[in-house]
Amino acid sequence: AMTPFTGTSAYHALQTGFTKRMSNNWQAGATYSLAGLWSAEGQPLMGVPGSTPIEVPFEVAEDLGGPGGWTYALSDQRHRAVLNGIWQVGRGFQVSGLHYWGAGNRASSNYGGDRRNLGAGGEGRLRLDGTIVPKNTFIQPAQNNTSIRVQQRIPLSTRVAIDLIAEAFNVFNRPNWTLETQESSADYNKRVAAQFRSAQFGFRVTF
């Protein structure tokens, strides 16, 4: 038995960015990407001990690298935008933030189970009735969250200072749901995971 890695993929994107560097106690940046990611499984291999395996020379099903297998890939994301900024308020106090928005990622759509008995190399898209689940047509909900950081510097001497730091992630508590993608699951297309607000605190000593 063997697990060959003979698939192919391609990524094309327009990536843009704007940065206003630190001056007058503030800076800001913005990035935007318009992208596409494609992939295809490699065709099955065949061989005998002591020989070099070769690709199966006949037409195979779509989920085994056959026609129609070249399409949008797992984690393909069409749009992605990020905004960020830093403001030096004064007296050692600093505020910064980041907002992320991303179109929903494509998710691996499968029926469930390894009905072709391929092991780790299979996609699990073969249904009980012999039809095949379309590849990566399931798109997760869009992601949207904002994070904020505040920092206060306290001088202890001319060379030593301590920074008190507080960070809050997803401050507006947007759930950013993840949906179940396995067709045979009772939770198919239902919410099974989410992101919720969280925070952390820390300090840093400089000398």
Tab-separated table of C-alpha atoms in Angstrom:
chain	number	residue	atom	x	y	z
A	1	ALA	CA	0.000	0.000	0.000
A	2	MET	CA	1.150	3.547	-0.651
A	3	THR	CA	-0.102	7.118	-0.427
A	4	PRO	CA	1.017	8.984	-3.567
A	5	PHE	CA	1.011	12.778	-3.673
A	6	THR	CA	0.426	13.573	-7.338
A	7	GLY	CA	-2.221	16.293	-7.096
A	8	THR	CA	-1.840	19.741	-8.616
A	9	SER	CA	-2.840	23.224	-7.489
A	10	ALA	CA	-2.657	26.849	-8.603
A	11	TYR	CA	-3.104	30.157	-6.774
A	12	HIS	CA	-3.739	33.501	-8.468
A	13	ALA	CA	-4.320	36.747	-6.607
A	14	LEU	CA	-4.360	40.514	-6.786
A	15	GLN	CA	-2.905	41.770	-3.511
A	16	THR	CA	-3.064	45.472	-2.633
A	17	GLY	CA	-1.885	47.450	0.363
A	18	PHE	CA	-1.815	50.993	1.751
A	19	THR	CA	0.332	52.174	4.659
A	20	LYS	CA	0.510	55.531	6.392
A	21	ARG	CA	3.681	55.263	8.469
A	22	MET	CA	4.021	56.649	11.971
A	23	SER	CA	3.921	60.477	12.014
A	24	ASN	CA	2.003	62.932	14.187
A	25	ASN	CA	1.630	60.066	16.685
A	26	TRP	CA	-0.440	57.730	14.479
A	27	GLN	CA	-0.205	55.258	11.656
A	28	ALA	CA	-2.689	53.180	9.659
A	29	GLY	CA	-2.720	50.425	7.085
A	30	ALA	CA	-5.132	48.565	4.842
A	31	THR	CA	-4.774	45.457	2.671
A	32	TYR	CA	-7.143	43.770	0.248
A	33	SER	CA	-6.778	40.533	-1.709
A	34	LEU	CA	-8.854	39.193	-4.583
A	35	ALA	CA	-7.767	35.598	-5.042
A	36	GLY	CA	-8.566	32.154	-6.338
A	37	LEU	CA	-7.147	28.746	-5.390
A	38	TRP	CA	-7.672	25.660	-7.570
A	39	SER	CA	-6.615	22.038	-7.127
A	40	ALA	CA	-7.106	18.478	-8.391
A	41	GLU	CA	-6.389	15.045	-6.981
A	42	GLY	CA	-3.832	12.920	-8.785
A	43	GLN	CA	-5.015	9.802	-10.604
A	44	PRO	CA	-4.532	6.446	-8.852
A	45	LEU	CA	-1.225	4.684	-9.344
A	46	MET	CA	-0.631	1.020	-10.129
A	47	GLY	CA	2.505	-1.114	-10.012
A	48	VAL	CA	4.119	-4.335	-8.868
A	49	PRO	CA	6.943	-4.836	-6.355
A	50	GLY	CA	10.249	-3.680	-7.802
A	51	SER	CA	8.701	-1.539	-10.542
A	52	THR	CA	8.013	2.161	-10.815
A	53	PRO	CA	4.287	2.893	-10.244
A	54	ILE	CA	2.493	4.517	-13.175
A	55	GLU	CA	-0.741	6.458	-13.411
A	56	VAL	CA	-3.789	4.374	-14.243
A	57	PRO	CA	-4.077	4.907	-18.021
A	58	PHE	CA	-7.872	4.821	-18.255
A	59	GLU	CA	-10.525	7.389	-17.429
A	60	VAL	CA	-11.483	7.393	-13.743
A	61	ALA	CA	-14.150	9.043	-11.600
A	62	GLU	CA	-13.972	12.725	-10.739
A	63	ASP	CA	-13.039	12.088	-7.094
A	64	LEU	CA	-10.109	9.913	-8.228
A	65	GLY	CA	-8.479	12.559	-10.382
A	66	GLY	CA	-10.720	12.141	-13.421
A	67	PRO	CA	-12.368	14.834	-15.571
A	68	GLY	CA	-13.992	17.619	-13.565
A	69	GLY	CA	-11.620	17.222	-10.631
A	70	TRP	CA	-9.819	20.514	-11.360
A	71	THR	CA	-11.858	23.130	-9.488
A	72	TYR	CA	-11.804	25.496	-6.531
A	73	ALA	CA	-9.718	24.100	-3.701
A	74	LEU	CA	-10.210	23.654	0.000
A	75	SER	CA	-9.698	27.025	1.820
A	76	ASP	CA	-10.197	29.047	-1.386
A	77	GLN	CA	-11.211	32.558	-0.304
A	78	ARG	CA	-12.282	35.154	-2.857
A	79	HIS	CA	-12.046	38.376	-0.818
A	80	ARG	CA	-9.981	39.339	2.224
A	81	ALA	CA	-9.547	42.798	3.786
A	82	VAL	CA	-7.654	43.982	6.872
A	83	LEU	CA	-7.589	47.455	8.467
A	84	ASN	CA	-5.199	48.387	11.267
A	85	GLY	CA	-4.053	51.484	13.133
A	86	ILE	CA	-1.935	52.729	16.045
A	87	TRP	CA	-2.428	55.962	18.018
A	88	GLN	CA	0.127	57.299	20.485
A	89	VAL	CA	-2.306	59.178	22.722
A	90	GLY	CA	0.340	60.687	25.022
A	91	ARG	CA	1.986	60.209	28.424
A	92	GLY	CA	3.009	56.694	27.392
A	93	PHE	CA	-0.524	55.553	26.517
A	94	GLN	CA	-1.062	53.788	23.178
A	95	VAL	CA	-4.186	52.395	21.483
A	96	SER	CA	-4.127	50.070	18.481
A	97	GLY	CA	-6.689	48.000	16.660
A	98	LEU	CA	-7.267	45.611	13.784
A	99	HIS	CA	-10.394	44.738	11.819
A	100	TYR	CA	-10.537	41.629	9.648
A	101	TRP	CA	-13.175	40.750	7.079
A	102	GLY	CA	-12.988	37.703	4.866
A	103	ALA	CA	-15.383	36.037	2.482
A	104	GLY	CA	-16.318	32.506	3.499
A	105	ASN	CA	-13.679	29.845	2.886
A	106	ARG	CA	-14.511	26.861	0.740
A	107	ALA	CA	-14.745	23.736	2.851
A	108	SER	CA	-14.098	20.118	1.998
A	109	SER	CA	-17.484	18.683	1.095
A	110	ASN	CA	-17.759	14.914	1.521
A	111	TYR	CA	-20.345	12.207	2.111
A	112	GLY	CA	-18.561	10.612	5.043
A	113	GLY	CA	-16.588	7.422	5.307
A	114	ASP	CA	-13.963	5.911	3.007
A	115	ARG	CA	-16.252	3.972	0.650
A	116	ARG	CA	-13.438	3.494	-1.895
A	117	ASN	CA	-11.094	2.126	0.797
A	118	LEU	CA	-8.354	4.568	-0.203
A	119	GLY	CA	-7.132	5.434	3.261
A	120	ALA	CA	-5.516	8.827	3.822
A	121	GLY	CA	-5.438	9.671	0.122
A	122	GLY	CA	-9.201	9.664	-0.505
A	123	GLU	CA	-11.700	12.514	-0.564
A	124	GLY	CA	-14.708	10.566	0.758
A	125	ARG	CA	-17.103	12.065	-1.819
A	126	LEU	CA	-18.729	8.849	-3.064
A	127	ARG	CA	-22.378	8.571	-1.923
A	128	LEU	CA	-24.250	5.334	-1.212
A	129	ASP	CA	-26.220	5.684	-4.468
A	130	GLY	CA	-23.002	5.945	-6.517
A	131	THR	CA	-23.199	9.689	-7.152
A	132	ILE	CA	-20.354	11.966	-6.133
A	133	VAL	CA	-20.541	14.989	-3.843
A	134	PRO	CA	-19.449	18.098	-5.811
A	135	LYS	CA	-15.955	19.141	-4.812
A	136	ASN	CA	-15.623	22.061	-2.390
A	137	THR	CA	-18.929	23.708	-3.326
A	138	PHE	CA	-19.688	24.266	0.370
A	139	ILE	CA	-18.765	27.818	1.448
A	140	GLN	CA	-18.513	28.689	5.124
A	141	PRO	CA	-20.029	31.975	6.420
A	142	ALA	CA	-18.022	35.188	6.067
A	143	GLN	CA	-15.628	36.071	8.893
A	144	ASN	CA	-15.800	39.484	10.560
A	145	ASN	CA	-14.020	40.499	13.762
A	146	THR	CA	-12.323	43.426	15.464
A	147	SER	CA	-9.482	43.333	17.987
A	148	ILE	CA	-8.180	46.157	20.209
A	149	ARG	CA	-5.027	46.612	22.261
A	150	VAL	CA	-4.190	49.272	24.872
A	151	GLN	CA	-0.770	49.804	26.380
A	152	GLN	CA	0.490	52.058	29.145
A	153	ARG	CA	4.224	52.699	29.600
A	154	ILE	CA	5.375	53.490	33.138
A	155	PRO	CA	8.969	54.809	33.432
A	156	LEU	CA	10.818	53.421	36.445
A	157	SER	CA	14.108	55.191	35.774
A	158	THR	CA	15.899	56.842	32.868
A	159	ARG	CA	16.586	53.419	31.315
A	160	VAL	CA	13.968	51.098	32.750
A	161	ALA	CA	10.229	51.059	32.011
A	162	ILE	CA	7.331	48.670	32.328
A	163	ASP	CA	4.516	48.336	29.781
A	164	LEU	CA	1.075	47.223	30.962
A	165	ILE	CA	-0.844	45.587	28.106
A	166	ALA	CA	-4.488	44.587	27.639
A	167	GLU	CA	-5.845	42.978	24.465
A	168	ALA	CA	-9.400	42.057	23.473
A	169	PHE	CA	-10.104	39.828	20.468
A	170	ASN	CA	-13.417	39.890	18.591
A	171	VAL	CA	-14.598	42.713	20.854
A	172	PHE	CA	-18.080	42.851	19.273
A	173	ASN	CA	-18.478	39.107	19.910
A	174	ARG	CA	-19.445	38.185	16.362
A	175	PRO	CA	-19.794	34.380	16.382
A	176	ASN	CA	-18.177	33.712	12.974
A	177	TRP	CA	-19.869	30.341	12.691
A	178	THR	CA	-18.382	27.156	11.254
A	179	LEU	CA	-20.911	24.798	9.638
A	180	GLU	CA	-20.807	20.993	9.383
A	181	THR	CA	-19.887	19.888	5.842
A	182	GLN	CA	-20.311	16.106	5.996
A	183	GLU	CA	-23.533	15.163	4.190
A	184	SER	CA	-24.188	11.983	6.171
A	185	SER	CA	-23.943	13.806	9.501
A	186	ALA	CA	-27.128	14.732	11.380
A	187	ASP	CA	-25.599	18.200	11.851
A	188	TYR	CA	-25.009	18.798	8.126
A	189	ASN	CA	-25.153	22.535	7.315
A	190	LYS	CA	-25.708	23.340	10.999
A	191	ARG	CA	-23.545	25.443	13.292
A	192	VAL	CA	-20.945	23.283	15.033
A	193	ALA	CA	-18.288	25.824	16.102
A	194	ALA	CA	-17.858	29.554	16.614
A	195	GLN	CA	-15.423	32.243	17.698
A	196	PHE	CA	-16.268	34.315	20.756
A	197	ARG	CA	-14.835	37.329	22.534
A	198	SER	CA	-11.636	36.744	24.501
A	199	ALA	CA	-9.077	38.897	26.291
A	200	GLN	CA	-5.587	38.675	27.701
A	201	PHE	CA	-3.387	40.834	29.930
A	202	GLY	CA	0.362	41.094	30.188
A	203	PHE	CA	3.351	43.250	30.969
A	204	ARG	CA	6.754	43.902	29.450
A	205	VAL	CA	9.898	45.290	31.074
A	206	THR	CA	12.387	47.241	28.943
A	207	PHE	CA	15.867	48.219	30.087
